[in-house]
Every structure is written in structure tokens, then in C-alpha cells.
Amino acid sequence: MFKRIFHFFDKLEDHIRQYLSRHPLQYTFIGTFSIIVLWSGVDWTLSEMGFLNGPILILIGVVITLATGVLGPFFVGDVIILSGLRKEKKVTEKTEQEVEEESVSLKEIKTELKKIEETLGTLTRE
């Protein structure tokens, strides 16, 4: 039963994302609204619990996000962290030519990997 419900919402999400991806401004407003409503509900629920005040909630949140590894990537973004470690430009700062060159390099790498996989497959069959 739960599997069917999960599958239904998974497919629904795919269709909605595909549609909204063609309308980025509307996607942004809907996403922003939904996040605000979600956190409003969380805030309201937590405010009803008298013993959970601001500092305690901050401490709990920091501990959980650090323990699960989502603090940095959530607030900074893993792409930004990785590009900084590699000393690369941000994607928004790259020129169209640089992005195209990276795309061509990735295609070449994929081709080489396929050749290696085929060679390894041949070697393991022998």
C-alpha cells in the first residue's frame, strides 16, 4: 500500500518538476512559498512546546546538521565547496566556451571509460 502511494507521489513529482522547469520564475515563487509554509508550520509546532526555546533549538539544529553532514552543503552548497577546493570559477562566472569545453572533456572521458569497461569485460571472459 505504502509502496503504491510512494510511487504515485514520485511520478507526480517528476511531472510537476518537468513542467515547472520550463517556467523558472513560477518555480521559484512556488518553491519559496512552500518552504516558508513548511518552516512556519515547524516554528508554530515548536513554539507550542514551551521547553524548546531559541538557544536550545539552535543547539539541537547545529548538532543534528553537523552530525548528518548537511550544515555546510545546505547553507553554502556542495558545488561551491567543491569548486573552491579545486580552485575553479563558480559556474555562473564561467563563459559559455569554458562550459562547452568541460562538456566535451566529459564526453571524451565517458568514451574512454566505455572502452576500458569493454576491455575489462573481454579480459574477464577469457
PDB file of C-alpha atoms in Angstrom:
ATOM      1  CA  MET A   1       0.000   0.000   0.000  1.00  0.00           C
ATOM      2  CA  PHE A   2       2.707   2.469   1.028  1.00  0.00           C
ATOM      3  CA  LYS A   3       4.745   1.454  -1.994  1.00  0.00           C
ATOM      4  CA  ARG A   4       1.867   2.458  -4.309  1.00  0.00           C
ATOM      5  CA  ILE A   5       1.413   5.793  -2.549  1.00  0.00           C
ATOM      6  CA  PHE A   6       5.150   6.478  -2.707  1.00  0.00           C
ATOM      7  CA  HIS A   7       5.239   5.539  -6.398  1.00  0.00           C
ATOM      8  CA  PHE A   8       2.259   7.812  -7.151  1.00  0.00           C
ATOM      9  CA  PHE A   9       3.858  10.833  -5.487  1.00  0.00           C
ATOM     10  CA  ASP A  10       7.212  10.050  -7.076  1.00  0.00           C
ATOM     11  CA  LYS A  11       5.662  10.111 -10.559  1.00  0.00           C
ATOM     12  CA  LEU A  12       3.612  13.212  -9.697  1.00  0.00           C
ATOM     13  CA  GLU A  13       6.764  14.989  -8.557  1.00  0.00           C
ATOM     14  CA  ASP A  14       8.523  14.081 -11.819  1.00  0.00           C
ATOM     15  CA  HIS A  15       5.697  15.565 -13.906  1.00  0.00           C
ATOM     16  CA  ILE A  16       5.484  18.736 -11.827  1.00  0.00           C
ATOM     17  CA  ARG A  17       9.262  19.284 -11.926  1.00  0.00           C
ATOM     18  CA  GLN A  18       9.321  18.748 -15.694  1.00  0.00           C
ATOM     19  CA  TYR A  19       6.559  21.305 -16.168  1.00  0.00           C
ATOM     20  CA  LEU A  20       7.923  23.885 -13.729  1.00  0.00           C
ATOM     21  CA  SER A  21      11.460  23.576 -15.110  1.00  0.00           C
ATOM     22  CA  ARG A  22      10.190  25.344 -18.223  1.00  0.00           C
ATOM     23  CA  HIS A  23       8.842  28.187 -16.035  1.00  0.00           C
ATOM     24  CA  PRO A  24      11.710  29.107 -13.681  1.00  0.00           C
ATOM     25  CA  LEU A  25      10.128  32.262 -12.232  1.00  0.00           C
ATOM     26  CA  GLN A  26       6.930  30.464 -11.251  1.00  0.00           C
ATOM     27  CA  TYR A  27       9.014  27.520  -9.990  1.00  0.00           C
ATOM     28  CA  THR A  28      10.974  29.909  -7.762  1.00  0.00           C
ATOM     29  CA  PHE A  29       7.865  31.504  -6.263  1.00  0.00           C
ATOM     30  CA  ILE A  30       6.111  28.174  -5.671  1.00  0.00           C
ATOM     31  CA  GLY A  31       9.248  26.668  -4.129  1.00  0.00           C
ATOM     32  CA  THR A  32       9.853  29.710  -1.932  1.00  0.00           C
ATOM     33  CA  PHE A  33       6.232  29.775  -0.772  1.00  0.00           C
ATOM     34  CA  SER A  34       6.220  26.079   0.057  1.00  0.00           C
ATOM     35  CA  ILE A  35       9.465  26.296   2.045  1.00  0.00           C
ATOM     36  CA  ILE A  36       8.170  29.287   4.028  1.00  0.00           C
ATOM     37  CA  VAL A  37       4.899  27.460   4.778  1.00  0.00           C
ATOM     38  CA  LEU A  38       6.820  24.339   5.846  1.00  0.00           C
ATOM     39  CA  TRP A  39       9.096  26.246   8.234  1.00  0.00           C
ATOM     40  CA  SER A  40       6.170  28.273   9.501  1.00  0.00           C
ATOM     41  CA  GLY A  41       4.493  25.035  10.490  1.00  0.00           C
ATOM     42  CA  VAL A  42       7.661  23.770  12.135  1.00  0.00           C
ATOM     43  CA  ASP A  43       8.060  27.083  14.003  1.00  0.00           C
ATOM     44  CA  TRP A  44       4.443  27.056  15.160  1.00  0.00           C
ATOM     45  CA  THR A  45       4.689  23.449  16.330  1.00  0.00           C
ATOM     46  CA  LEU A  46       7.906  24.094  18.250  1.00  0.00           C
ATOM     47  CA  SER A  47       6.546  27.278  19.829  1.00  0.00           C
ATOM     48  CA  GLU A  48       3.703  25.194  21.269  1.00  0.00           C
ATOM     49  CA  MET A  49       6.314  23.139  23.136  1.00  0.00           C
ATOM     50  CA  GLY A  50       7.237  25.514  25.949  1.00  0.00           C
ATOM     51  CA  PHE A  51      10.526  23.866  26.933  1.00  0.00           C
ATOM     52  CA  LEU A  52      12.088  24.271  23.472  1.00  0.00           C
ATOM     53  CA  ASN A  53      13.305  27.865  23.346  1.00  0.00           C
ATOM     54  CA  GLY A  54      15.539  29.568  20.768  1.00  0.00           C
ATOM     55  CA  PRO A  55      19.004  28.704  22.091  1.00  0.00           C
ATOM     56  CA  ILE A  56      18.070  25.069  22.739  1.00  0.00           C
ATOM     57  CA  LEU A  57      16.616  24.739  19.230  1.00  0.00           C
ATOM     58  CA  ILE A  58      19.738  26.299  17.694  1.00  0.00           C
ATOM     59  CA  LEU A  59      21.935  23.858  19.613  1.00  0.00           C
ATOM     60  CA  ILE A  60      19.807  20.860  18.607  1.00  0.00           C
ATOM     61  CA  GLY A  61      19.773  22.002  14.956  1.00  0.00           C
ATOM     62  CA  VAL A  62      23.533  22.588  14.807  1.00  0.00           C
ATOM     63  CA  VAL A  63      24.306  19.225  16.412  1.00  0.00           C
ATOM     64  CA  ILE A  64      21.981  17.322  14.060  1.00  0.00           C
ATOM     65  CA  THR A  65      23.129  19.130  10.902  1.00  0.00           C
ATOM     66  CA  LEU A  66      26.791  18.670  11.821  1.00  0.00           C
ATOM     67  CA  ALA A  67      26.284  15.002  12.672  1.00  0.00           C
ATOM     68  CA  THR A  68      24.470  14.303   9.396  1.00  0.00           C
ATOM     69  CA  GLY A  69      26.862  16.387   7.295  1.00  0.00           C
ATOM     70  CA  VAL A  70      24.260  18.756   5.855  1.00  0.00           C
ATOM     71  CA  LEU A  71      25.240  22.026   7.577  1.00  0.00           C
ATOM     72  CA  GLY A  72      27.876  23.164   5.087  1.00  0.00           C
ATOM     73  CA  PRO A  73      26.331  21.880   1.864  1.00  0.00           C
ATOM     74  CA  PHE A  74      22.892  23.248   2.807  1.00  0.00           C
ATOM     75  CA  PHE A  75      23.991  26.783   3.586  1.00  0.00           C
ATOM     76  CA  VAL A  76      26.901  27.080   1.182  1.00  0.00           C
ATOM     77  CA  GLY A  77      26.219  24.418  -1.416  1.00  0.00           C
ATOM     78  CA  ASP A  78      28.377  21.421  -2.213  1.00  0.00           C
ATOM     79  CA  VAL A  79      29.091  22.677  -5.731  1.00  0.00           C
ATOM     80  CA  ILE A  80      30.542  25.902  -4.329  1.00  0.00           C
ATOM     81  CA  ILE A  81      32.612  23.996  -1.754  1.00  0.00           C
ATOM     82  CA  LEU A  82      33.998  21.606  -4.399  1.00  0.00           C
ATOM     83  CA  SER A  83      34.762  24.382  -6.880  1.00  0.00           C
ATOM     84  CA  GLY A  84      36.605  26.255  -4.128  1.00  0.00           C
ATOM     85  CA  LEU A  85      38.686  23.204  -3.261  1.00  0.00           C
ATOM     86  CA  ARG A  86      39.545  22.741  -6.941  1.00  0.00           C
ATOM     87  CA  LYS A  87      40.264  26.490  -7.258  1.00  0.00           C
ATOM     88  CA  GLU A  88      37.713  26.713 -10.077  1.00  0.00           C
ATOM     89  CA  LYS A  89      35.416  29.548 -11.028  1.00  0.00           C
ATOM     90  CA  LYS A  90      31.786  29.385  -9.962  1.00  0.00           C
ATOM     91  CA  VAL A  91      29.533  28.009 -12.692  1.00  0.00           C
ATOM     92  CA  THR A  92      27.873  31.429 -13.004  1.00  0.00           C
ATOM     93  CA  GLU A  93      31.269  33.037 -13.685  1.00  0.00           C
ATOM     94  CA  LYS A  94      32.304  30.624 -16.418  1.00  0.00           C
ATOM     95  CA  THR A  95      31.986  31.647 -20.015  1.00  0.00           C
ATOM     96  CA  GLU A  96      29.891  29.656 -22.446  1.00  0.00           C
ATOM     97  CA  GLN A  97      33.087  28.452 -24.119  1.00  0.00           C
ATOM     98  CA  GLU A  98      34.501  27.130 -20.812  1.00  0.00           C
ATOM     99  CA  VAL A  99      31.284  25.249 -20.086  1.00  0.00           C
ATOM    100  CA  GLU A 100      31.296  23.785 -23.614  1.00  0.00           C
ATOM    101  CA  GLU A 101      34.943  22.709 -23.233  1.00  0.00           C
ATOM    102  CA  GLU A 102      34.119  20.962 -19.954  1.00  0.00           C
ATOM    103  CA  SER A 103      31.195  19.228 -21.621  1.00  0.00           C
ATOM    104  CA  VAL A 104      33.416  17.979 -24.463  1.00  0.00           C
ATOM    105  CA  SER A 105      36.023  16.778 -21.925  1.00  0.00           C
ATOM    106  CA  LEU A 106      33.374  14.866 -20.003  1.00  0.00           C
ATOM    107  CA  LYS A 107      32.138  13.214 -23.202  1.00  0.00           C
ATOM    108  CA  GLU A 108      35.705  12.171 -24.048  1.00  0.00           C
ATOM    109  CA  ILE A 109      36.162  10.745 -20.546  1.00  0.00           C
ATOM    110  CA  LYS A 110      32.905   8.781 -20.890  1.00  0.00           C
ATOM    111  CA  THR A 111      34.084   7.354 -24.221  1.00  0.00           C
ATOM    112  CA  GLU A 112      37.406   6.301 -22.716  1.00  0.00           C
ATOM    113  CA  LEU A 113      35.649   4.697 -19.728  1.00  0.00           C
ATOM    114  CA  LYS A 114      33.413   2.694 -22.055  1.00  0.00           C
ATOM    115  CA  LYS A 115      36.492   1.435 -23.909  1.00  0.00           C
ATOM    116  CA  ILE A 116      38.116   0.436 -20.616  1.00  0.00           C
ATOM    117  CA  GLU A 117      34.931  -1.348 -19.499  1.00  0.00           C
ATOM    118  CA  GLU A 118      34.775  -3.260 -22.793  1.00  0.00           C
ATOM    119  CA  THR A 119      38.435  -4.240 -22.494  1.00  0.00           C
ATOM    120  CA  LEU A 120      37.944  -5.405 -18.906  1.00  0.00           C
ATOM    121  CA  GLY A 121      34.841  -7.341 -19.942  1.00  0.00           C
ATOM    122  CA  THR A 122      36.811  -9.084 -22.658  1.00  0.00           C
ATOM    123  CA  LEU A 123      39.658  -9.900 -20.269  1.00  0.00           C
ATOM    124  CA  THR A 124      37.346 -11.348 -17.604  1.00  0.00           C
ATOM    125  CA  ARG A 125      35.586 -13.575 -20.157  1.00  0.00           C
ATOM    126  CA  GLU A 126      38.901 -15.149 -21.285  1.00  0.00           C
TER     127      GLU A 126
END
